[in-house]
Amino acid sequence: MLVDSHCHLDRVDLDPYDGDFARLMQTTRAAGVARLLCVAIDLERYPAMRALIEPFPEVSVSVGVHPNERDVHEPSADELVALAGDPRVVAIGETGLDYYRSTGDPGWQQQRFRRHIAAARTARRPLIVHSRAARADTIRILAEERAGEVGGVLHCFTEDWETARQALDLGFHISFSGIVTFKAADELREVARRVPLDRLLIETDSPYLAPVPHRGRSNEPRYVAAVADCLAGLRGLAPDALAAATGENFFRLFERVPRVLPGEAAPS
Ligand SMILES: [Zn+2]
């Protein structure tokens, strides 16, 4: 089974589906994508996102506020913990640091990141971490706040091997998006070859970053197959084997995601 470990379903372009979210989900399922993790960006839009995925048990959600969202409601750790009481919430995030798009003192991002880690530890949920142009501080804060107690994933990974190694040492997983298929991404493909198979995840980050050969289009979860094919090729595995391994990693990390849904065959 294919799993899209990180997507923003409330932002996917529904024009090809006549605006019908259920049709997008049907197409996604028919393409073999059996589980999805729909990731929150802020709390203002969270209730609508949560309502959107409610009828689709293959979709789990996270709660958190993205480091690029400056002028939004700033959640307390208690607030995040309360929201995580919902059984469909399997992770805290996305959180982290982004010094690329944000200027000035990053103190507010770091405080927010620390609160998310505290909430994850209290709620016993893994973390979905975004890091851009901030690798040293990301690793340092994860270590200082003992994020390894709950673990998580560095999503849409684009950093070097040294950063991957440090994250792996903290017990984290590494997730690759369509960026790994881009022509100029040789260095990243080298990192993707080295991440232990039992710590590897795949994602689309839909609607952003559509993989080759869909590049330039609005991304959607079924294109995760292109990420799986790329990683399988890099590692000399059959695409099915890569899909099975990353699927198993997903269930192990996000342990509240149901392994079997009504109507599905039990795993052999
Ligand atoms: Zn994202």
Tab-separated table of C-alpha atoms and ligand atoms in Angstrom:
chain	number	residue	atom	x	y	z
A	1	MET	CA	0.000	0.000	0.000
A	2	LEU	CA	1.067	3.554	-0.693
A	3	VAL	CA	0.881	6.147	2.060
A	4	ASP	CA	1.029	9.914	1.678
A	5	SER	CA	2.539	10.916	5.018
A	6	HIS	CA	2.085	14.663	4.515
A	7	CYS	CA	-0.506	16.538	2.506
A	8	HIS	CA	-2.760	19.564	2.840
A	9	LEU	CA	-6.017	18.191	1.490
A	10	ASP	CA	-7.947	21.374	2.217
A	11	ARG	CA	-5.731	23.184	-0.299
A	12	VAL	CA	-5.688	20.657	-3.153
A	13	ASP	CA	-7.091	21.973	-6.434
A	14	LEU	CA	-10.502	20.353	-6.904
A	15	ASP	CA	-11.145	21.792	-10.382
A	16	PRO	CA	-10.274	18.459	-12.091
A	17	TYR	CA	-12.910	16.867	-9.806
A	18	ASP	CA	-15.640	19.431	-10.431
A	19	GLY	CA	-15.060	20.767	-6.956
A	20	ASP	CA	-16.012	17.438	-5.386
A	21	PHE	CA	-13.658	16.383	-2.595
A	22	ALA	CA	-15.185	12.882	-2.482
A	23	ARG	CA	-14.153	12.365	-6.111
A	24	LEU	CA	-10.591	13.362	-5.316
A	25	MET	CA	-10.597	10.786	-2.525
A	26	GLN	CA	-12.038	8.083	-4.814
A	27	THR	CA	-9.314	8.717	-7.380
A	28	THR	CA	-6.685	8.691	-4.627
A	29	ARG	CA	-7.911	5.346	-3.312
A	30	ALA	CA	-8.113	3.863	-6.831
A	31	ALA	CA	-4.456	4.851	-7.330
A	32	GLY	CA	-3.535	2.654	-4.350
A	33	VAL	CA	-2.962	5.384	-1.765
A	34	ALA	CA	-4.479	3.733	1.287
A	35	ARG	CA	-3.578	6.169	4.091
A	36	LEU	CA	-3.057	9.906	4.228
A	37	LEU	CA	-1.972	12.318	6.891
A	38	CYS	CA	-3.565	15.724	6.403
A	39	VAL	CA	-1.385	18.296	8.128
A	40	ALA	CA	-2.552	21.485	9.824
A	41	ILE	CA	-0.967	24.872	9.070
A	42	ASP	CA	-2.906	27.022	11.516
A	43	LEU	CA	-5.791	26.711	13.947
A	44	GLU	CA	-8.082	29.190	12.186
A	45	ARG	CA	-8.638	26.769	9.307
A	46	TYR	CA	-8.285	23.610	11.361
A	47	PRO	CA	-12.011	23.074	12.104
A	48	ALA	CA	-12.887	23.212	8.386
A	49	MET	CA	-10.045	20.814	7.552
A	50	ARG	CA	-11.126	18.430	10.298
A	51	ALA	CA	-14.724	18.511	9.005
A	52	LEU	CA	-13.572	17.919	5.408
A	53	ILE	CA	-11.748	14.678	6.222
A	54	GLU	CA	-14.318	13.378	8.740
A	55	PRO	CA	-16.118	11.032	6.261
A	56	PHE	CA	-12.820	9.483	5.069
A	57	PRO	CA	-11.389	7.122	7.697
A	58	GLU	CA	-8.213	6.589	5.651
A	59	VAL	CA	-7.282	10.190	6.430
A	60	SER	CA	-5.725	11.123	9.763
A	61	VAL	CA	-4.852	14.675	10.833
A	62	SER	CA	-2.309	16.636	12.831
A	63	VAL	CA	-2.730	19.860	14.806
A	64	GLY	CA	-0.220	22.668	14.906
A	65	VAL	CA	0.805	26.055	13.571
A	66	HIS	CA	3.379	26.329	10.784
A	67	PRO	CA	6.449	28.524	11.391
A	68	ASN	CA	5.629	30.605	8.320
A	69	GLU	CA	2.271	31.682	9.795
A	70	ARG	CA	3.175	34.765	11.767
A	71	ASP	CA	-0.057	36.684	12.265
A	72	VAL	CA	-2.281	33.858	13.422
A	73	HIS	CA	-3.579	32.593	16.727
A	74	GLU	CA	-0.632	31.520	18.868
A	75	PRO	CA	-1.567	28.235	20.568
A	76	SER	CA	-0.548	27.330	24.083
A	77	ALA	CA	0.780	23.840	24.715
A	78	ASP	CA	-2.419	23.077	26.664
A	79	GLU	CA	-4.547	24.053	23.702
A	80	LEU	CA	-2.612	21.729	21.395
A	81	VAL	CA	-2.850	18.912	23.927
A	82	ALA	CA	-6.627	19.392	24.177
A	83	LEU	CA	-7.025	19.274	20.384
A	84	ALA	CA	-4.863	16.137	20.270
A	85	GLY	CA	-7.439	14.370	22.423
A	86	ASP	CA	-9.394	13.769	19.213
A	87	PRO	CA	-8.669	10.156	18.128
A	88	ARG	CA	-8.201	11.231	14.505
A	89	VAL	CA	-5.270	13.456	15.562
A	90	VAL	CA	-2.182	11.280	15.213
A	91	ALA	CA	0.586	13.902	15.339
A	92	ILE	CA	1.528	17.439	16.382
A	93	GLY	CA	2.535	19.810	13.575
A	94	GLU	CA	3.515	21.010	11.329
A	95	THR	CA	5.942	22.909	13.470
A	96	GLY	CA	9.594	23.814	13.269
A	97	LEU	CA	11.712	26.699	12.012
A	98	ASP	CA	11.830	28.560	8.715
A	99	TYR	CA	14.496	31.246	8.501
A	100	TYR	CA	14.203	31.380	4.728
A	101	ARG	CA	10.846	33.094	4.495
A	102	SER	CA	10.940	34.917	7.807
A	103	THR	CA	13.106	37.928	8.573
A	104	GLY	CA	14.099	39.453	11.884
A	105	ASP	CA	14.481	37.852	15.277
A	106	PRO	CA	13.419	34.195	15.045
A	107	GLY	CA	12.755	34.047	18.792
A	108	TRP	CA	8.992	33.784	18.320
A	109	GLN	CA	9.399	30.793	15.993
A	110	GLN	CA	11.644	29.060	18.495
A	111	GLN	CA	9.199	29.636	21.349
A	112	ARG	CA	6.357	28.286	19.257
A	113	PHE	CA	8.445	25.261	18.243
A	114	ARG	CA	9.306	24.541	21.892
A	115	ARG	CA	5.622	24.723	22.873
A	116	HIS	CA	4.724	22.244	20.138
A	117	ILE	CA	7.378	19.823	21.369
A	118	ALA	CA	6.113	20.172	24.944
A	119	ALA	CA	2.565	19.490	23.743
A	120	ALA	CA	3.692	16.441	21.770
A	121	ARG	CA	5.419	15.008	24.835
A	122	THR	CA	2.370	15.577	27.021
A	123	ALA	CA	-0.072	14.221	24.438
A	124	ARG	CA	2.261	11.362	23.446
A	125	ARG	CA	2.038	12.212	19.773
A	126	PRO	CA	4.958	12.298	17.314
A	127	LEU	CA	6.051	15.585	15.729
A	128	ILE	CA	5.883	16.724	12.126
A	129	VAL	CA	8.833	19.070	11.709
A	130	HIS	CA	9.426	21.646	8.987
A	131	SER	CA	12.950	23.050	8.775
A	132	ARG	CA	14.266	25.466	6.196
A	133	ALA	CA	17.541	27.389	6.401
A	134	ALA	CA	17.520	26.542	10.122
A	135	ARG	CA	19.051	23.104	10.419
A	136	ALA	CA	21.397	23.757	13.375
A	137	ASP	CA	18.681	25.387	15.500
A	138	THR	CA	16.128	22.728	14.539
A	139	ILE	CA	18.356	19.892	15.719
A	140	ARG	CA	19.463	21.801	18.832
A	141	ILE	CA	15.903	22.576	19.948
A	142	LEU	CA	14.687	19.035	19.249
A	143	ALA	CA	17.502	17.778	21.473
A	144	GLU	CA	17.058	20.418	24.208
A	145	GLU	CA	13.327	19.770	24.435
A	146	ARG	CA	13.809	15.987	24.408
A	147	ALA	CA	11.661	15.518	21.318
A	148	GLY	CA	13.191	12.063	20.918
A	149	GLU	CA	10.801	10.842	23.636
A	150	VAL	CA	7.976	10.981	21.109
A	151	GLY	CA	9.950	11.046	17.870
A	152	GLY	CA	8.535	12.231	14.615
A	153	VAL	CA	9.586	13.144	11.131
A	154	LEU	CA	11.629	15.805	9.400
A	155	HIS	CA	9.214	16.300	6.545
A	156	CYS	CA	9.999	17.394	2.984
A	157	PHE	CA	13.650	16.850	3.767
A	158	THR	CA	16.105	18.972	1.763
A	159	GLU	CA	19.101	19.189	4.090
A	160	ASP	CA	22.468	17.447	3.969
A	161	TRP	CA	23.457	14.011	5.237
A	162	GLU	CA	24.941	15.401	8.462
A	163	THR	CA	21.556	16.886	9.406
A	164	ALA	CA	19.789	13.645	8.491
A	165	ARG	CA	22.253	11.693	10.631
A	166	GLN	CA	21.648	13.983	13.632
A	167	ALA	CA	17.887	13.655	13.234
A	168	LEU	CA	18.185	9.873	12.950
A	169	ASP	CA	20.305	9.860	16.126
A	170	LEU	CA	17.442	11.650	17.893
A	171	GLY	CA	15.140	8.828	16.771
A	172	PHE	CA	13.474	10.799	13.997
A	173	HIS	CA	12.307	9.641	10.588
A	174	ILE	CA	13.133	11.377	7.312
A	175	SER	CA	10.445	12.040	4.714
A	176	PHE	CA	11.082	12.835	1.064
A	177	SER	CA	8.720	14.752	-1.181
A	178	GLY	CA	8.669	15.329	-4.951
A	179	ILE	CA	11.797	17.466	-4.580
A	180	VAL	CA	13.823	14.244	-4.649
A	181	THR	CA	12.659	13.707	-8.264
A	182	PHE	CA	13.812	17.143	-9.448
A	183	LYS	CA	16.657	17.222	-11.953
A	184	ALA	CA	18.949	19.370	-9.801
A	185	ALA	CA	18.510	17.268	-6.642
A	186	ASP	CA	21.524	14.937	-6.995
A	187	GLU	CA	22.816	15.715	-3.527
A	188	LEU	CA	19.419	15.070	-1.959
A	189	ARG	CA	19.124	11.762	-3.827
A	190	GLU	CA	22.445	10.769	-2.277
A	191	VAL	CA	20.972	11.466	1.185
A	192	ALA	CA	17.826	9.512	0.263
A	193	ARG	CA	19.965	6.513	-0.634
A	194	ARG	CA	21.604	6.524	2.802
A	195	VAL	CA	18.607	6.891	5.154
A	196	PRO	CA	17.957	3.492	6.772
A	197	LEU	CA	14.964	1.822	5.138
A	198	ASP	CA	13.144	1.551	8.479
A	199	ARG	CA	13.266	5.355	8.990
A	200	LEU	CA	12.128	6.411	5.556
A	201	LEU	CA	8.780	8.054	4.734
A	202	ILE	CA	7.287	9.459	1.541
A	203	GLU	CA	4.904	12.346	1.002
A	204	THR	CA	3.521	14.722	-1.569
A	205	ASP	CA	3.130	17.921	0.500
A	206	SER	CA	0.140	18.499	-1.826
A	207	PRO	CA	-0.755	20.882	-3.325
A	208	TYR	CA	2.881	22.013	-3.468
A	209	LEU	CA	5.954	20.478	-5.105
A	210	ALA	CA	4.455	18.077	-7.642
A	211	PRO	CA	7.040	15.401	-8.517
A	212	VAL	CA	8.439	14.740	-11.980
A	213	PRO	CA	6.648	13.939	-14.355
A	214	HIS	CA	3.768	15.984	-12.919
A	215	ARG	CA	5.923	19.005	-12.131
A	216	GLY	CA	4.219	22.354	-12.675
A	217	ARG	CA	0.757	20.935	-11.945
A	218	SER	CA	-1.083	21.259	-8.686
A	219	ASN	CA	0.118	18.317	-6.622
A	220	GLU	CA	-2.235	15.673	-5.255
A	221	PRO	CA	-1.788	12.573	-3.103
A	222	ARG	CA	-1.807	9.969	-5.888
A	223	TYR	CA	1.419	11.460	-7.221
A	224	VAL	CA	3.162	9.976	-4.177
A	225	ALA	CA	3.684	6.978	-6.486
A	226	ALA	CA	6.274	9.024	-8.394
A	227	VAL	CA	8.190	9.692	-5.165
A	228	ALA	CA	8.032	5.981	-4.296
A	229	ASP	CA	9.278	5.003	-7.763
A	230	CYS	CA	12.177	7.434	-7.534
A	231	LEU	CA	13.286	6.179	-4.110
A	232	ALA	CA	12.835	2.547	-5.163
A	233	GLY	CA	15.082	3.159	-8.169
A	234	LEU	CA	17.733	4.864	-6.021
A	235	ARG	CA	17.803	1.997	-3.577
A	236	GLY	CA	17.512	-0.899	-6.012
A	237	LEU	CA	14.128	-1.997	-4.664
A	238	ALA	CA	10.897	-2.897	-6.408
A	239	PRO	CA	8.354	-0.044	-6.047
A	240	ASP	CA	6.065	-2.411	-4.112
A	241	ALA	CA	8.808	-3.170	-1.595
A	242	LEU	CA	9.518	0.524	-1.106
A	243	ALA	CA	5.799	1.214	-0.673
A	244	ALA	CA	5.468	-1.631	1.837
A	245	ALA	CA	8.457	-0.463	3.896
A	246	THR	CA	7.392	3.188	4.028
A	247	GLY	CA	3.821	2.103	4.802
A	248	GLU	CA	5.010	0.019	7.740
A	249	ASN	CA	7.161	2.905	9.000
A	250	PHE	CA	4.115	5.174	8.825
A	251	PHE	CA	1.990	2.846	10.959
A	252	ARG	CA	4.784	2.337	13.458
A	253	LEU	CA	5.488	6.062	13.857
A	254	PHE	CA	1.876	7.288	13.793
A	255	GLU	CA	0.596	4.491	15.967
A	256	ARG	CA	-2.925	5.885	16.209
A	257	VAL	CA	-3.550	5.467	12.492
A	258	PRO	CA	-5.846	2.448	12.090
A	259	ARG	CA	-4.039	-0.445	10.423
A	260	VAL	CA	-7.270	-2.020	9.224
A	261	LEU	CA	-10.412	-0.125	8.257
A	262	PRO	CA	-13.878	-1.578	7.777
A	263	GLY	CA	-13.969	-3.325	4.410
A	264	GLU	CA	-10.206	-3.784	4.212
A	265	ALA	CA	-8.519	-7.185	4.311
A	266	ALA	CA	-6.468	-7.755	7.455
A	267	PRO	CA	-2.725	-7.584	6.811
A	268	SER	CA	-1.140	-10.981	6.158
B	1	ZN	ZN	3.364	20.849	4.609
